[in-house]
Amino acid sequence: MIRVPPLAVLAVAAGPRGGARRSSQQAEARASAEPSVAGVVSMTVLIGEVDIPETLFRAQRDDKLVIFVGAGASCAPPSGLPLFRQMAQIIVAGSGLSVTDGDLDNPDVILGDVEDQHGVDVHQRVAALIGAESSRPNDLHEAIAALAAACPRVRIVTTNYDRHLSEALTAQGLVFPEAMAPALPLGDDFAGVVYLHGHLDRPSRHLVVTDA
């Protein structure tokens, strides 16, 4: 089990239009009018429409920042990958089956049923969807890689199957270890990219796709 170190976790998702918002030229620091609990005036940095608290910058400096990245990061072009719910819907429809919107609230359960009851290799179908040759890292992957490059160590945890984060990090000239399910690091002293559900460089049967 990964134990996140104290202080800071940055969760990354797509913006309102599915894209990244990053522009250092638009960054402006501003002091909050309200003191913190400790009586110290807090500072935030406004980048686009996102307020980033000063504690995240301190965590970055002190090697206590862990970046969590979900499927939304790979939606925007040129990645163009579906969210898990959408992916389950595509696989179910491609198998000649139908489900309700309520069923799709638990896509891992639905995919498990499709595999167990209908003999569909959902792991291979997930790999085929996510591994589309046209899919490439997008602006958000590059922004995450730039943030990680500014940290003492790369420390990213992702539920994504695609390799776009690793590709973006490599493009930054970074060398980093990788870990993936089921062999996940123990404790909070880890570095590199952790693929909680596996990734496409491994056989598709190793991907964590169903509830089984």
Short mmCIF file of C-alpha atoms in Angstrom, two decimals:
data_model
loop_
_atom_site.label_atom_id
_atom_site.label_comp_id
_atom_site.label_asym_id
_atom_site.label_seq_id
_atom_site.Cartn_x
_atom_site.Cartn_y
_atom_site.Cartn_z
CA MET A 1 0.00 0.00 0.00
CA ILE A 2 1.23 3.49 -0.84
CA ARG A 3 1.15 5.82 2.12
CA VAL A 4 1.15 9.46 1.09
CA PRO A 5 3.62 11.61 3.07
CA PRO A 6 2.23 14.44 5.19
CA LEU A 7 1.43 17.90 3.87
CA ALA A 8 0.55 18.00 0.20
CA VAL A 9 -1.18 16.06 -2.52
CA LEU A 10 -1.93 17.68 -5.87
CA ALA A 11 -4.79 16.01 -7.71
CA VAL A 12 -4.80 16.71 -11.44
CA ALA A 13 -7.82 16.52 -13.74
CA ALA A 14 -8.84 18.06 -17.00
CA GLY A 15 -10.15 21.62 -17.13
CA PRO A 16 -13.74 22.59 -17.96
CA ARG A 17 -13.15 21.95 -21.65
CA GLY A 18 -11.02 18.87 -21.06
CA GLY A 19 -7.79 20.76 -21.66
CA ALA A 20 -4.90 22.02 -19.63
CA ARG A 21 -4.63 25.54 -18.28
CA ARG A 22 -1.01 26.59 -18.01
CA SER A 23 0.59 29.92 -18.66
CA SER A 24 3.42 31.16 -16.49
CA GLN A 25 2.96 34.60 -18.01
CA GLN A 26 -0.53 34.73 -16.48
CA ALA A 27 0.65 33.78 -12.99
CA GLU A 28 0.21 36.40 -10.31
CA ALA A 29 0.81 36.14 -6.59
CA ARG A 30 -1.72 37.54 -4.23
CA ALA A 31 -1.97 37.62 -0.44
CA SER A 32 -5.12 36.44 1.24
CA ALA A 33 -6.88 39.02 3.37
CA GLU A 34 -7.63 36.37 5.99
CA PRO A 35 -4.91 35.05 8.31
CA SER A 36 -4.42 31.32 8.58
CA VAL A 37 -5.10 29.32 11.73
CA ALA A 38 -1.52 29.93 12.84
CA GLY A 39 -2.03 33.68 12.47
CA VAL A 40 0.17 33.92 9.38
CA VAL A 41 -1.19 35.53 6.26
CA SER A 42 -1.46 32.83 3.62
CA MET A 43 -0.31 33.27 0.04
CA THR A 44 -1.80 31.83 -3.09
CA VAL A 45 -0.70 31.96 -6.70
CA LEU A 46 -3.35 32.53 -9.34
CA ILE A 47 -2.62 30.72 -12.61
CA GLY A 48 -5.41 31.23 -15.08
CA GLU A 49 -8.48 30.46 -12.99
CA VAL A 50 -6.74 28.18 -10.47
CA ASP A 51 -5.65 29.31 -7.00
CA ILE A 52 -2.59 27.35 -5.90
CA PRO A 53 -1.85 27.61 -2.15
CA GLU A 54 1.64 28.45 -1.01
CA THR A 55 1.78 25.16 0.92
CA LEU A 56 2.02 23.33 -2.40
CA PHE A 57 5.07 25.33 -3.38
CA ARG A 58 6.68 24.60 -0.02
CA ALA A 59 5.86 20.93 -0.41
CA GLN A 60 7.43 20.96 -3.87
CA ARG A 61 10.59 22.52 -2.48
CA ASP A 62 10.75 20.14 0.48
CA ASP A 63 10.16 16.96 -1.57
CA LYS A 64 6.77 16.34 0.03
CA LEU A 65 4.62 16.81 -3.05
CA VAL A 66 2.87 13.80 -4.58
CA ILE A 67 0.97 14.38 -7.81
CA PHE A 68 -2.14 12.22 -8.32
CA VAL A 69 -3.34 12.00 -11.92
CA GLY A 70 -6.69 10.56 -13.07
CA ALA A 71 -8.17 9.63 -16.42
CA GLY A 72 -9.34 13.17 -17.13
CA ALA A 73 -5.75 14.16 -17.88
CA SER A 74 -5.78 12.01 -21.03
CA CYS A 75 -9.07 13.24 -22.50
CA ALA A 76 -7.93 16.37 -24.32
CA PRO A 77 -6.39 16.19 -27.82
CA PRO A 78 -4.10 14.84 -29.03
CA SER A 79 -4.57 12.13 -26.38
CA GLY A 80 -8.32 11.75 -26.88
CA LEU A 81 -8.82 8.83 -24.52
CA PRO A 82 -12.17 8.00 -22.85
CA LEU A 83 -12.93 8.12 -19.17
CA PHE A 84 -13.46 4.75 -17.48
CA ARG A 85 -17.25 5.00 -17.62
CA GLN A 86 -17.15 5.88 -21.32
CA MET A 87 -14.72 3.07 -22.00
CA ALA A 88 -16.99 0.54 -20.31
CA GLN A 89 -19.93 1.80 -22.38
CA ILE A 90 -17.92 1.39 -25.60
CA ILE A 91 -16.86 -2.15 -24.69
CA VAL A 92 -20.38 -3.19 -23.68
CA ALA A 93 -21.87 -1.80 -26.89
CA GLY A 94 -19.11 -3.41 -28.97
CA SER A 95 -19.98 -6.75 -27.38
CA GLY A 96 -23.59 -6.50 -28.57
CA LEU A 97 -24.88 -5.96 -25.05
CA SER A 98 -26.79 -3.17 -23.38
CA VAL A 99 -26.77 -1.65 -19.91
CA THR A 100 -28.53 1.19 -18.13
CA ASP A 101 -26.95 4.46 -17.09
CA GLY A 102 -27.23 3.25 -13.52
CA ASP A 103 -25.22 0.13 -14.35
CA LEU A 104 -22.43 2.33 -15.67
CA ASP A 105 -22.05 3.94 -12.26
CA ASN A 106 -19.95 0.86 -11.46
CA PRO A 107 -18.00 0.26 -14.68
CA ASP A 108 -15.59 -2.23 -13.13
CA VAL A 109 -18.54 -4.41 -12.05
CA ILE A 110 -20.12 -4.20 -15.51
CA LEU A 111 -16.87 -5.15 -17.22
CA GLY A 112 -16.45 -8.06 -14.82
CA ASP A 113 -19.92 -9.31 -15.69
CA VAL A 114 -19.27 -8.94 -19.43
CA GLU A 115 -16.10 -10.99 -19.09
CA ASP A 116 -17.44 -13.66 -16.73
CA GLN A 117 -20.92 -14.11 -18.20
CA HIS A 118 -20.29 -13.45 -21.88
CA GLY A 119 -16.69 -14.54 -22.38
CA VAL A 120 -15.48 -11.14 -23.63
CA ASP A 121 -11.77 -10.41 -23.07
CA VAL A 122 -12.36 -6.95 -21.63
CA HIS A 123 -8.70 -6.55 -20.67
CA GLN A 124 -7.64 -6.85 -24.30
CA ARG A 125 -10.38 -4.47 -25.40
CA VAL A 126 -9.30 -1.89 -22.84
CA ALA A 127 -5.71 -2.20 -24.06
CA ALA A 128 -6.85 -1.74 -27.67
CA LEU A 129 -8.87 1.40 -26.82
CA ILE A 130 -6.23 3.04 -24.68
CA GLY A 131 -3.38 2.02 -26.95
CA ALA A 132 -4.70 3.86 -30.01
CA GLU A 133 -1.74 4.79 -32.23
CA SER A 134 -3.13 8.28 -32.76
CA SER A 135 -3.07 9.06 -29.02
CA ARG A 136 -0.15 11.20 -27.86
CA PRO A 137 0.72 13.25 -24.75
CA ASN A 138 -1.22 16.51 -24.48
CA ASP A 139 -0.50 19.91 -22.92
CA LEU A 140 -1.59 18.74 -19.48
CA HIS A 141 0.82 15.79 -19.50
CA GLU A 142 3.60 18.19 -20.47
CA ALA A 143 2.63 20.62 -17.69
CA ILE A 144 2.63 17.82 -15.11
CA ALA A 145 6.03 16.67 -16.36
CA ALA A 146 7.39 20.23 -16.07
CA LEU A 147 6.08 20.46 -12.50
CA ALA A 148 7.63 17.10 -11.63
CA ALA A 149 10.93 18.19 -13.18
CA ALA A 150 11.00 21.17 -10.80
CA CYS A 151 10.71 18.87 -7.76
CA PRO A 152 13.68 17.18 -6.06
CA ARG A 153 12.22 13.83 -7.19
CA VAL A 154 9.52 12.70 -9.56
CA ARG A 155 6.59 11.48 -7.44
CA ILE A 156 3.46 10.75 -9.46
CA VAL A 157 0.66 8.28 -8.77
CA THR A 158 -1.83 7.61 -11.57
CA THR A 159 -4.82 5.41 -12.28
CA ASN A 160 -4.24 5.75 -16.03
CA TYR A 161 -3.25 2.85 -18.25
CA ASP A 162 -1.65 4.98 -20.96
CA ARG A 163 2.04 5.87 -20.93
CA HIS A 164 1.66 9.54 -21.76
CA LEU A 165 2.98 10.76 -18.40
CA SER A 166 6.13 8.68 -18.74
CA GLU A 167 6.57 9.87 -22.31
CA ALA A 168 6.24 13.51 -21.25
CA LEU A 169 8.69 13.01 -18.38
CA THR A 170 11.21 11.33 -20.68
CA ALA A 171 10.88 14.26 -23.11
CA GLN A 172 11.97 16.48 -20.20
CA GLY A 173 15.17 14.43 -19.98
CA LEU A 174 14.15 12.84 -16.68
CA VAL A 175 15.18 9.35 -15.59
CA PHE A 176 12.80 7.77 -13.09
CA PRO A 177 11.66 4.36 -11.81
CA GLU A 178 8.21 2.96 -12.49
CA ALA A 179 6.02 0.68 -10.40
CA MET A 180 2.70 -0.87 -11.27
CA ALA A 181 0.05 -3.21 -9.92
CA PRO A 182 0.33 -5.68 -8.39
CA ALA A 183 3.91 -4.82 -7.34
CA LEU A 184 3.27 -1.44 -5.70
CA PRO A 185 5.77 0.31 -3.40
CA LEU A 186 5.32 0.13 0.36
CA GLY A 187 5.28 3.11 2.67
CA ASP A 188 5.73 6.76 1.78
CA ASP A 189 9.36 6.81 0.67
CA PHE A 190 8.89 6.22 -3.03
CA ALA A 191 9.93 7.98 -6.20
CA GLY A 192 9.01 7.78 -9.86
CA VAL A 193 5.66 7.02 -11.46
CA VAL A 194 3.28 4.55 -9.84
CA TYR A 195 0.66 3.04 -12.16
CA LEU A 196 -1.95 1.84 -9.69
CA HIS A 197 -3.91 -0.12 -12.33
CA GLY A 198 -0.99 -1.21 -14.51
CA HIS A 199 0.00 0.15 -17.91
CA LEU A 200 0.10 -0.82 -21.56
CA ASP A 201 3.70 -2.01 -21.66
CA ARG A 202 2.62 -5.11 -19.74
CA PRO A 203 0.33 -7.92 -20.95
CA SER A 204 -3.28 -6.76 -20.96
CA ARG A 205 -4.30 -9.46 -18.48
CA HIS A 206 -2.31 -7.58 -15.81
CA LEU A 207 -4.43 -4.43 -16.11
CA VAL A 208 -6.78 -3.77 -13.19
CA VAL A 209 -10.04 -3.46 -15.11
CA THR A 210 -12.78 -5.44 -13.36
CA ASP A 211 -13.96 -5.80 -9.77
CA ALA A 212 -12.54 -9.32 -9.56
#
